[in-house]
Coordinates of C-alpha atoms and ligand atoms in Angstrom, one line a residue:
M3 CA 123.1 -93.5 65.6
T4 CA 122.7 -91.1 68.2
E5 CA 123.9 -87.6 66.9
P6 CA 126.0 -86.0 68.5
W7 CA 125.3 -83.1 71.2
W8 CA 127.4 -80.1 69.6
K9 CA 125.3 -80.7 67.0
A10 CA 123.1 -78.7 69.1
T11 CA 124.0 -76.2 70.9
T12 CA 125.9 -72.9 70.4
V13 CA 129.0 -71.7 71.6
Y14 CA 129.8 -68.3 72.5
Q15 CA 133.0 -66.9 72.9
I16 CA 134.0 -64.8 75.8
Y17 CA 137.8 -63.2 75.5
P18 CA 139.1 -62.6 78.7
R19 CA 140.4 -59.0 79.0
S20 CA 137.4 -57.2 77.3
F21 CA 134.6 -58.9 79.0
A22 CA 134.1 -57.1 82.8
D23 CA 136.5 -56.6 85.4
A24 CA 136.1 -57.4 89.1
D25 CA 139.1 -56.4 90.8
G26 CA 138.8 -52.5 89.4
D27 CA 142.7 -52.8 87.1
G28 CA 140.8 -51.8 83.8
I29 CA 141.4 -55.8 82.3
G30 CA 139.3 -58.6 82.1
D31 CA 139.2 -60.8 85.2
L32 CA 138.0 -64.3 85.8
A33 CA 135.9 -63.5 88.9
G34 CA 134.6 -60.5 85.9
I35 CA 133.6 -63.7 83.9
T36 CA 132.1 -65.7 86.8
R37 CA 129.8 -62.9 87.7
R38 CA 128.8 -62.4 84.3
L39 CA 127.4 -66.1 83.9
D40 CA 123.9 -65.5 84.3
H41 CA 124.1 -63.3 80.7
L42 CA 125.7 -66.7 78.9
A43 CA 122.9 -68.2 80.6
E44 CA 120.2 -66.6 79.6
L45 CA 121.6 -66.6 76.5
G46 CA 120.9 -70.3 76.5
V47 CA 124.0 -71.2 74.9
G48 CA 125.6 -74.7 75.6
V49 CA 129.4 -74.5 75.4
L50 CA 131.8 -71.0 76.4
W51 CA 135.2 -71.0 75.0
L52 CA 136.8 -68.7 76.1
S53 CA 140.6 -67.2 74.4
P54 CA 143.7 -67.6 76.9
I55 CA 143.9 -67.0 80.5
Y56 CA 147.3 -68.8 81.0
P57 CA 150.3 -66.8 81.8
S58 CA 151.6 -64.4 79.5
P59 CA 153.9 -61.9 78.5
Q60 CA 151.2 -60.8 76.6
D61 CA 153.3 -60.1 74.0
D62 CA 150.3 -61.5 71.4
A63 CA 147.3 -60.5 73.9
G64 CA 147.2 -64.3 75.1
Y65 CA 148.4 -66.3 72.2
D66 CA 151.9 -66.0 73.6
I67 CA 152.0 -68.6 76.5
S68 CA 154.9 -68.9 79.3
D69 CA 152.8 -71.8 81.1
Y70 CA 150.5 -74.1 80.3
R71 CA 149.1 -75.2 83.4
D72 CA 148.2 -71.9 85.3
I73 CA 146.7 -69.0 85.1
D74 CA 148.2 -65.3 84.8
P75 CA 147.5 -62.9 87.5
T76 CA 146.0 -60.4 85.4
F77 CA 143.3 -63.0 85.4
G78 CA 143.2 -65.1 89.1
T79 CA 144.2 -67.9 90.1
L80 CA 143.5 -71.1 89.3
A81 CA 141.7 -71.4 92.8
D82 CA 139.1 -68.6 90.2
F83 CA 139.7 -70.8 87.4
D84 CA 137.3 -73.3 89.6
R85 CA 134.8 -71.7 90.3
L86 CA 134.3 -70.2 87.3
L87 CA 134.5 -73.8 86.2
A88 CA 131.8 -74.9 89.1
A89 CA 129.3 -72.2 88.1
L90 CA 129.3 -72.6 84.3
H91 CA 129.0 -76.4 84.7
E92 CA 125.9 -75.7 87.7
R93 CA 124.3 -73.8 84.7
G94 CA 125.0 -76.7 82.2
I95 CA 127.4 -75.2 80.2
K96 CA 130.6 -76.2 78.5
L97 CA 133.7 -75.0 79.2
V98 CA 135.8 -75.3 76.1
M99 CA 139.8 -73.9 76.8
D100 CA 141.8 -72.5 74.2
L101 CA 145.0 -74.6 73.2
V102 CA 148.3 -72.9 71.6
V103 CA 150.9 -74.9 70.3
N104 CA 151.7 -74.4 67.0
H105 CA 154.1 -72.2 69.6
T106 CA 154.7 -70.9 72.7
S107 CA 156.1 -67.5 74.8
D108 CA 159.7 -67.1 73.7
E109 CA 159.6 -66.7 78.4
H110 CA 158.4 -70.4 78.4
P111 CA 161.2 -72.8 80.4
W112 CA 161.0 -75.0 77.2
F113 CA 162.0 -71.8 75.2
A114 CA 164.8 -70.4 77.8
E115 CA 166.6 -74.4 77.7
S116 CA 165.6 -74.5 73.8
R117 CA 167.5 -71.7 73.2
S118 CA 170.6 -72.3 76.6
S119 CA 173.0 -73.8 73.7
R120 CA 173.0 -75.8 71.0
D121 CA 173.3 -79.0 73.1
S122 CA 170.2 -78.1 75.2
P123 CA 168.5 -81.1 74.9
K124 CA 165.7 -78.5 73.9
R125 CA 167.2 -77.1 71.3
D126 CA 165.1 -79.7 68.5
W127 CA 161.8 -78.9 70.5
Y128 CA 162.3 -76.0 68.7
W129 CA 162.8 -74.9 64.3
W130 CA 166.4 -73.9 64.5
R131 CA 168.3 -73.3 61.5
S132 CA 172.3 -71.9 60.7
P133 CA 172.0 -69.1 58.2
R134 CA 171.2 -68.4 55.1
P135 CA 174.5 -71.0 53.3
G136 CA 177.9 -68.4 52.7
M137 CA 176.6 -65.7 55.0
E138 CA 176.9 -63.8 57.6
A139 CA 174.3 -64.1 60.4
G140 CA 172.6 -61.1 61.2
A141 CA 173.6 -59.7 57.6
P142 CA 170.2 -59.1 55.4
G143 CA 168.6 -61.7 53.6
A144 CA 170.5 -64.3 55.7
E145 CA 167.4 -65.3 57.0
P146 CA 167.2 -70.0 56.1
T147 CA 163.6 -69.0 54.0
N148 CA 162.5 -66.1 52.6
W149 CA 159.4 -66.7 55.1
R150 CA 157.4 -63.8 55.9
S151 CA 156.1 -63.6 59.2
A152 CA 151.9 -62.9 59.8
F153 CA 152.5 -60.1 62.2
S154 CA 154.6 -58.2 59.3
G155 CA 158.8 -59.2 58.3
P156 CA 161.2 -62.1 58.6
A157 CA 159.9 -65.4 59.9
W158 CA 163.6 -65.9 62.2
E159 CA 164.9 -64.7 64.2
L160 CA 168.9 -64.5 65.3
D161 CA 169.9 -65.8 67.9
E162 CA 173.6 -64.0 69.1
A163 CA 174.9 -66.0 71.9
T164 CA 174.0 -69.6 69.8
G165 CA 174.4 -68.0 66.6
E166 CA 171.7 -69.2 65.1
Y167 CA 167.7 -68.5 63.6
Y168 CA 164.4 -69.6 65.4
L169 CA 161.6 -69.9 63.8
H170 CA 158.3 -67.7 64.3
I171 CA 155.4 -67.8 62.5
F172 CA 153.8 -65.0 64.5
S173 CA 155.8 -62.4 66.6
R174 CA 159.2 -62.9 68.1
K175 CA 158.5 -63.7 70.9
Q176 CA 156.2 -66.8 69.8
P177 CA 158.5 -69.4 68.5
D178 CA 157.8 -72.5 66.7
L179 CA 157.5 -76.2 68.6
N180 CA 158.9 -78.8 66.4
W181 CA 156.1 -81.5 66.6
E182 CA 157.9 -84.1 64.5
N183 CA 159.5 -84.6 67.3
P184 CA 157.9 -87.1 69.8
E185 CA 158.4 -85.3 73.3
V186 CA 156.9 -82.5 72.5
R187 CA 154.5 -83.5 71.6
Q188 CA 154.0 -86.1 74.1
A189 CA 154.5 -82.9 76.6
V190 CA 151.3 -81.4 75.0
Y191 CA 149.6 -84.4 75.4
A192 CA 149.9 -84.3 79.0
T193 CA 149.2 -80.6 79.3
M194 CA 145.9 -81.4 77.7
R195 CA 145.0 -84.2 80.1
W196 CA 145.8 -81.8 83.1
W197 CA 142.8 -79.6 82.1
L198 CA 140.6 -82.5 81.0
D199 CA 141.4 -84.5 84.6
R200 CA 140.4 -80.9 86.4
G201 CA 137.2 -80.9 84.4
V202 CA 137.5 -78.7 81.2
D203 CA 135.2 -80.0 78.2
G204 CA 137.0 -79.7 75.2
F205 CA 139.5 -77.2 73.6
R206 CA 139.8 -74.8 70.5
M207 CA 142.7 -75.1 69.3
D208 CA 145.3 -72.3 68.2
V209 CA 146.6 -72.8 64.4
I210 CA 146.2 -76.0 64.5
N211 CA 147.1 -76.9 60.9
F212 CA 150.5 -75.0 61.2
I213 CA 152.1 -77.8 63.5
S214 CA 153.4 -80.3 60.2
K215 CA 156.1 -78.5 58.2
A216 CA 157.8 -79.8 55.3
P217 CA 161.1 -80.5 57.4
A218 CA 163.4 -79.4 54.9
L219 CA 162.4 -75.9 55.5
P220 CA 162.1 -75.2 51.5
D221 CA 162.4 -71.4 50.6
G222 CA 157.4 -69.9 49.7
H223 CA 157.3 -69.6 46.4
G224 CA 155.2 -66.4 45.2
D225 CA 156.4 -62.7 44.7
G226 CA 155.7 -60.7 47.6
G227 CA 158.9 -58.9 47.9
A228 CA 162.2 -60.0 49.9
F229 CA 159.6 -62.4 52.1
V230 CA 156.8 -64.4 50.3
S231 CA 154.1 -66.6 53.1
G232 CA 155.4 -70.0 53.1
S233 CA 153.2 -71.6 53.4
E234 CA 152.5 -74.1 50.8
H235 CA 155.4 -75.4 53.4
Y236 CA 153.4 -75.2 56.9
L237 CA 149.1 -75.7 56.0
C238 CA 147.7 -78.7 56.3
G239 CA 151.9 -80.2 56.1
P240 CA 152.9 -83.8 55.2
R241 CA 151.9 -84.9 58.7
I242 CA 149.0 -83.3 60.0
H243 CA 146.6 -86.1 60.0
E244 CA 148.9 -88.5 61.6
F245 CA 149.7 -85.8 64.8
L246 CA 145.5 -84.9 64.7
A247 CA 144.7 -89.1 65.3
E248 CA 147.7 -89.2 67.2
M249 CA 146.3 -86.6 69.7
R250 CA 143.3 -88.6 69.8
R251 CA 143.8 -90.8 70.6
E252 CA 145.6 -90.0 73.3
V253 CA 144.4 -87.6 75.5
F254 CA 140.4 -87.7 74.2
A255 CA 140.3 -92.2 73.8
D256 CA 137.1 -93.2 77.3
R257 CA 136.1 -89.8 77.5
D258 CA 132.6 -88.4 76.1
E259 CA 130.9 -85.7 75.7
L260 CA 133.8 -83.1 74.8
L261 CA 134.2 -80.3 71.7
T262 CA 137.1 -80.0 70.0
V263 CA 137.7 -78.0 66.9
G264 CA 140.8 -76.7 65.6
E265 CA 141.5 -73.3 63.3
M266 CA 142.6 -73.8 60.4
P267 CA 143.3 -70.8 58.4
G268 CA 143.9 -71.6 54.5
V269 CA 141.7 -74.9 54.9
T270 CA 140.0 -76.3 52.3
V271 CA 136.8 -78.1 52.5
E272 CA 138.5 -81.3 51.2
E273 CA 140.9 -81.4 53.9
A274 CA 137.5 -80.1 56.1
R275 CA 136.2 -83.1 55.5
L276 CA 138.6 -85.6 56.7
F277 CA 139.5 -83.5 59.5
T278 CA 135.6 -84.0 61.1
D279 CA 134.9 -87.2 59.5
P280 CA 133.8 -89.2 62.4
A281 CA 135.1 -91.8 61.0
R282 CA 138.8 -90.5 61.0
A283 CA 138.5 -89.8 64.3
E284 CA 140.8 -86.5 64.3
L285 CA 138.6 -83.6 65.2
D286 CA 134.4 -83.5 65.5
M287 CA 134.5 -79.3 63.6
V288 CA 137.6 -76.7 62.5
F289 CA 137.0 -72.8 61.4
Q290 CA 137.1 -72.2 57.7
F291 CA 138.5 -68.3 57.1
E292 CA 136.5 -68.3 53.2
H293 CA 134.0 -66.5 53.6
V294 CA 136.2 -64.0 56.0
Q295 CA 138.7 -63.5 53.4
L296 CA 136.3 -62.4 50.6
D297 CA 136.2 -58.4 51.1
Q298 CA 140.1 -58.8 51.5
G299 CA 141.9 -58.6 48.4
G300 CA 145.8 -60.5 48.4
S301 CA 146.3 -59.6 52.2
K302 CA 143.3 -59.0 55.1
W303 CA 144.8 -54.5 54.4
E304 CA 143.7 -54.6 51.0
L305 CA 140.4 -54.0 51.4
R306 CA 137.6 -54.8 48.4
P307 CA 133.7 -54.4 48.5
L308 CA 132.3 -58.2 49.2
R309 CA 129.9 -59.6 47.4
L310 CA 127.0 -61.2 48.1
F311 CA 127.2 -63.5 45.5
D312 CA 130.9 -64.7 46.2
L313 CA 129.7 -65.3 50.2
K314 CA 126.8 -67.8 49.0
A315 CA 129.6 -69.3 46.8
S316 CA 131.9 -69.9 49.6
L317 CA 129.6 -70.9 52.6
G318 CA 127.0 -72.6 50.1
R319 CA 130.1 -74.9 48.9
W320 CA 130.0 -75.9 52.1
Q321 CA 127.4 -76.2 52.8
A322 CA 126.9 -78.9 49.6
G323 CA 130.8 -80.1 51.0
L324 CA 130.3 -81.5 54.6
A325 CA 126.8 -82.2 54.7
E326 CA 127.4 -86.6 54.2
T327 CA 130.9 -86.5 56.2
G328 CA 131.7 -83.3 58.6
W329 CA 130.7 -80.8 60.1
N330 CA 130.1 -76.8 59.2
S331 CA 132.0 -74.3 62.2
L332 CA 129.3 -71.5 61.6
Y333 CA 130.7 -67.4 62.2
W334 CA 131.3 -64.5 61.5
G335 CA 133.4 -63.0 63.7
N336 CA 135.8 -63.5 66.6
H337 CA 138.7 -61.8 68.9
D338 CA 140.3 -61.1 65.4
Q339 CA 138.3 -59.9 63.3
P340 CA 136.1 -56.4 62.6
R341 CA 132.9 -56.2 64.1
A342 CA 130.0 -58.5 62.3
V343 CA 127.6 -56.1 61.5
S344 CA 130.2 -53.3 60.5
R345 CA 131.2 -55.0 58.2
F346 CA 128.4 -57.3 56.5
G347 CA 125.7 -55.2 57.4
D348 CA 124.9 -52.3 58.4
D349 CA 126.0 -50.6 61.9
R350 CA 124.1 -47.2 61.1
E351 CA 120.3 -46.7 60.4
H352 CA 119.7 -50.1 59.8
R353 CA 121.9 -51.8 62.4
V354 CA 119.2 -53.5 64.5
R355 CA 117.9 -55.1 61.7
A356 CA 121.0 -55.4 60.6
A357 CA 122.7 -57.7 63.6
K358 CA 120.0 -59.9 63.4
M359 CA 119.6 -60.6 59.6
L360 CA 123.1 -61.9 60.2
A361 CA 122.6 -63.8 62.8
T362 CA 119.3 -65.8 61.7
V363 CA 121.5 -66.6 58.3
L364 CA 124.4 -67.7 60.2
H365 CA 122.5 -69.9 62.8
M366 CA 120.2 -71.7 60.3
H367 CA 122.5 -73.2 58.4
R368 CA 124.7 -76.2 58.8
G369 CA 126.3 -76.1 61.5
T370 CA 127.9 -75.0 65.6
P371 CA 127.0 -71.1 65.2
Y372 CA 129.6 -69.5 67.7
V373 CA 128.9 -66.2 69.0
Y374 CA 131.0 -63.3 69.8
Q375 CA 131.2 -61.5 73.2
G376 CA 129.0 -58.3 72.0
E377 CA 127.3 -60.1 68.3
E378 CA 124.4 -60.1 70.7
L379 CA 124.5 -56.8 71.2
G380 CA 125.1 -55.0 68.1
M381 CA 128.4 -53.9 68.4
T382 CA 130.2 -52.4 66.4
N383 CA 133.4 -51.1 64.9
Y384 CA 135.5 -48.9 67.1
P385 CA 136.1 -45.2 65.2
F386 CA 139.9 -44.9 66.5
A387 CA 141.4 -41.7 65.5
G388 CA 145.0 -42.8 65.3
I389 CA 147.5 -45.2 64.8
E390 CA 148.0 -44.3 68.8
D391 CA 144.3 -46.0 69.8
F392 CA 145.2 -49.7 68.9
R393 CA 146.9 -51.6 70.6
D394 CA 147.0 -54.4 68.8
I395 CA 150.6 -56.0 67.9
E396 CA 149.2 -57.5 63.8
S397 CA 148.0 -53.5 63.6
L398 CA 150.8 -51.5 65.2
N399 CA 153.6 -53.6 63.6
H400 CA 151.7 -53.6 60.4
Y401 CA 151.4 -49.7 60.7
A402 CA 155.0 -48.9 61.3
E403 CA 155.9 -51.1 58.4
A404 CA 153.8 -50.0 55.6
V405 CA 154.8 -46.7 56.9
A406 CA 158.8 -47.4 56.5
T407 CA 157.5 -48.2 52.6
G408 CA 155.7 -45.5 52.0
D409 CA 152.3 -45.8 52.4
P410 CA 150.2 -42.8 53.6
P411 CA 149.9 -43.0 57.1
E412 CA 145.7 -42.2 56.0
H413 CA 145.5 -44.7 53.2
V414 CA 147.0 -47.5 56.4
L415 CA 144.8 -46.5 59.2
A416 CA 141.8 -46.4 56.4
S417 CA 142.4 -50.4 56.3
L418 CA 143.2 -50.8 60.6
R419 CA 140.1 -49.6 60.8
K420 CA 138.3 -51.5 58.8
M421 CA 140.2 -54.5 59.2
G422 CA 142.0 -54.0 62.5
R423 CA 142.0 -56.5 65.6
D424 CA 140.9 -54.2 67.8
N425 CA 137.8 -53.0 66.6
A426 CA 136.8 -56.8 68.4
R427 CA 138.3 -56.1 72.2
T428 CA 137.7 -53.2 72.9
P429 CA 135.5 -54.0 76.0
M430 CA 131.9 -55.3 76.6
Q431 CA 129.1 -53.2 77.2
W432 CA 127.3 -53.6 80.1
D433 CA 125.4 -50.3 81.0
G434 CA 125.4 -47.1 79.8
S435 CA 126.9 -45.9 82.7
E436 CA 132.0 -44.2 82.6
H437 CA 133.3 -47.7 80.8
A438 CA 130.0 -49.0 80.2
G439 CA 129.9 -51.0 83.4
F440 CA 132.8 -53.1 82.6
T441 CA 135.4 -52.1 85.1
T442 CA 136.1 -48.8 87.8
G443 CA 139.6 -48.2 86.6
T444 CA 140.5 -46.8 83.2
P445 CA 140.7 -50.0 80.4
W446 CA 142.9 -50.8 79.0
L447 CA 141.9 -50.7 75.5
A448 CA 138.7 -47.1 74.9
V449 CA 135.6 -48.0 75.3
N450 CA 133.1 -47.1 71.9
P451 CA 131.5 -44.3 73.2
N452 CA 127.7 -45.7 71.3
H453 CA 127.9 -48.0 74.7
V454 CA 124.8 -44.9 75.6
E455 CA 122.7 -46.5 73.3
I456 CA 124.7 -50.2 73.1
N457 CA 124.4 -52.4 76.1
A458 CA 123.4 -55.3 77.8
A459 CA 121.7 -54.0 79.8
A460 CA 118.9 -52.0 77.0
A461 CA 119.1 -55.0 75.2
R462 CA 117.6 -57.4 78.0
A463 CA 114.6 -54.8 78.6
D464 CA 114.2 -53.8 74.8
P465 CA 111.6 -57.4 73.5
D466 CA 113.0 -56.4 70.4
S467 CA 116.2 -56.4 70.5
V468 CA 119.8 -58.2 69.0
F469 CA 120.0 -60.5 72.1
H470 CA 116.6 -61.7 72.5
H471 CA 116.7 -62.0 68.7
Y472 CA 119.7 -64.3 69.3
R473 CA 118.0 -66.1 72.2
R474 CA 115.2 -67.4 69.9
L475 CA 117.8 -68.9 67.6
I476 CA 119.4 -70.6 70.0
A477 CA 116.6 -72.5 71.0
L478 CA 115.2 -72.9 67.6
R479 CA 118.2 -74.6 67.4
R480 CA 118.6 -76.5 70.2
D481 CA 114.6 -77.7 70.8
E482 CA 113.9 -77.7 66.0
P483 CA 115.1 -80.7 64.7
V484 CA 115.4 -79.2 61.0
V485 CA 117.3 -76.4 62.6
A486 CA 119.8 -79.0 63.6
H487 CA 120.2 -81.7 60.9
G488 CA 118.1 -80.8 58.6
D489 CA 119.7 -80.8 55.0
F490 CA 120.2 -76.9 52.4
T491 CA 119.6 -76.6 49.5
M492 CA 120.4 -72.1 48.4
L493 CA 118.1 -71.1 46.6
L494 CA 118.3 -67.7 44.6
S495 CA 122.8 -68.8 44.2
S496 CA 123.1 -64.7 41.4
D497 CA 120.5 -62.4 43.5
E498 CA 122.7 -59.5 44.3
R499 CA 120.4 -58.6 47.3
V500 CA 118.4 -61.8 49.0
Y501 CA 120.2 -64.3 50.5
A502 CA 117.6 -67.5 50.4
F503 CA 117.8 -71.1 51.5
T504 CA 116.0 -73.9 52.5
R505 CA 116.1 -77.0 55.0
R506 CA 114.5 -79.6 55.8
L507 CA 114.3 -82.7 57.7
G508 CA 111.3 -85.6 56.8
D509 CA 108.0 -83.3 56.3
S510 CA 109.3 -79.9 58.7
E511 CA 110.7 -77.4 56.0
L512 CA 112.3 -73.6 56.2
L513 CA 112.4 -71.0 54.1
V514 CA 115.0 -68.8 54.9
L515 CA 115.8 -64.7 53.7
G516 CA 118.0 -62.4 54.4
N517 CA 118.5 -59.2 52.8
F518 CA 121.8 -58.4 52.4
S519 CA 120.6 -54.6 50.5
G520 CA 119.5 -50.9 52.0
D521 CA 116.8 -51.7 49.8
A522 CA 113.2 -52.5 50.1
V523 CA 113.3 -56.2 48.1
A524 CA 111.1 -58.9 47.3
A525 CA 112.7 -62.0 47.2
G526 CA 111.6 -63.9 43.9
V527 CA 112.0 -67.2 45.2
P528 CA 111.5 -70.8 43.6
D529 CA 107.3 -72.0 44.3
A530 CA 106.5 -68.3 45.6
E531 CA 102.4 -69.3 46.1
R532 CA 103.3 -72.1 49.2
W533 CA 105.6 -69.9 51.1
A534 CA 103.3 -66.3 51.3
G535 CA 101.2 -68.8 53.0
A536 CA 103.7 -70.0 55.3
E537 CA 103.9 -69.7 58.7
L538 CA 106.8 -66.6 60.2
I539 CA 109.1 -68.2 62.6
V540 CA 111.9 -66.0 63.1
G541 CA 111.0 -62.4 62.5
E542 CA 108.5 -59.6 62.1
A543 CA 105.3 -59.8 60.2
N544 CA 104.5 -57.5 57.9
G545 CA 102.1 -57.8 55.0
D546 CA 103.4 -60.3 52.1
P547 CA 105.7 -62.6 53.9
L548 CA 108.0 -62.3 50.9
A549 CA 109.1 -58.5 50.9
L550 CA 111.6 -58.1 52.8
R551 CA 112.5 -53.7 54.3
P552 CA 116.6 -52.8 54.2
W553 CA 118.7 -55.9 55.7
E554 CA 115.1 -57.5 57.5
G555 CA 115.6 -61.8 57.7
R556 CA 113.4 -63.8 58.5
V557 CA 112.7 -67.8 58.8
L558 CA 109.6 -69.6 57.5
R559 CA 107.6 -72.6 58.5
A560 CA 106.0 -74.7 55.3
R561 CA 102.6 -75.6 56.1
P562 CA 102.0 -78.8 55.5
A563 CA 100.1 -79.7 52.2
P564 CA 96.8 -80.9 51.7
G565 CA 96.0 -83.9 52.6
A566 CA 99.4 -84.7 54.9
R567 CA 98.6 -86.9 58.7
A568 CA 99.3 -83.9 60.4
G569 CA 101.6 -85.1 63.1
S570 CA 103.5 -87.4 59.5
R571 CA 107.0 -88.0 59.0
Ligands
NOJ607 C1 145.6 -67.2 65.8 C2 144.7 -66.4 67.7 O1 143.3 -66.5 67.8 C3 145.3 -64.8 67.3 O2 144.4 -64.1 67.8 C4 146.7 -65.2 67.4 O3 147.3 -63.8 67.3 C5 147.5 -66.5 66.3 N1 146.7 -66.4 65.6 C6 148.7 -67.2 67.1 O4 148.5 -67.0 67.6

């Protein structure tokens, strides 16, 4: 059986608002991306995932779409899009679009029609409900369920004109589509086929495990005050597998060489195996969230220290759970997460070494790695001074709600600085000039002042940079079958400083080491003598291959056992 192409490739994510601005309005655009494609080609990535570029009121930075078949004028035109796609394909890079179909914008014509009257033929395309029995529409607590929005407050908004509420798991400008209605599903599939016919190579599917809700919409359990998550009624809901299998049949049948990845908050390993089992024909891979929640308490704003032990237990369980059936996506960051080196590493004294170590550890796992723009430069979190520096709806709503309920503003700001999504959304740092070469205008979100030191031009010129390290890792996955296809064994599971594992395919065996501490440590791996004589294939030589400097990562290749036939597999 031939292996799917996406097992040996690496995906690069672009957040278009913040990548490159060609027209000087301070917001990134498609023409800007097209000009910068050599950066991706040089890195060696095989796929570009583009965050949403469709027309949008930009309430949630483009994840609120008002037209699925056009480009927002801020980003350009369909002609600009076609030029970008052709330029990518010329370089052998595929394009994966963001598919946001759990919800639309409230300014999408479908919703405008749906809200126009209770009798609208599209009324049932969204989730409309009467107030709680015995309560007046608009009265506190009259919302149809106690579900909470991911962006603070209730998940229901009253439409005064028709006297009913609509469901919005995200902002009130992002009403949830009703996937129970077959017309909705067919409309989505038609849109997907339209983009594939235009030449795109697949989709990253936004919160796709939210699309099947328990149709009775029961109250959520749990103790979260007036409103609780309610996610047990819509996360991997009753018809999710049926919907995704239907989508596969309706959209992807008879089309090859595509990639589908489902974003799935709260998905378990067992569910992920079902979603990505090739025999079930649903998705190629999913994004799971366990490892990016280990430094949080009940909500993402409750900070707690990350224990390396927990990280290994979690990622190790995913490696084991998808070893025989299914496939992993691998990531440290994206446009919703803080910067990887600030969160999991050291963004000060050992920034370069820590960024490289994190990359080494992640890229040597089994799965398809995703690089978020700027990660390959070791870009860091932004030094936000006050709430006026933030732009993201999630951060602004949380601040307003938390401060109104008595949290000290400094306390709220402390968690926004660590976890806020704007950390990832500051403009890409191309060079040391004003606004980092991102724009000639005024950037929509401030450029990190450290761009003077941390930028792509400097990284390309320095053979020891984080950038060139990523190039090496991406090439290894492409060229070394053991990286793409080998099995995975976690070592030292209770060591609080060293992350260690082996990969093996036939006679080929690699040992991967990462020091997650600011101390020099010796990796006490089993079989140390054999590894002490191994060949270093990633990392810097420094005497003993098992002695790691602060935040250092390494990959070693076992030498063939004495007597083994050269070249035998
Ligand atoms: C997940 C996206 O990655 C995030 O940016 C967005 O806010 C929500 N889904 C809602 O679309």
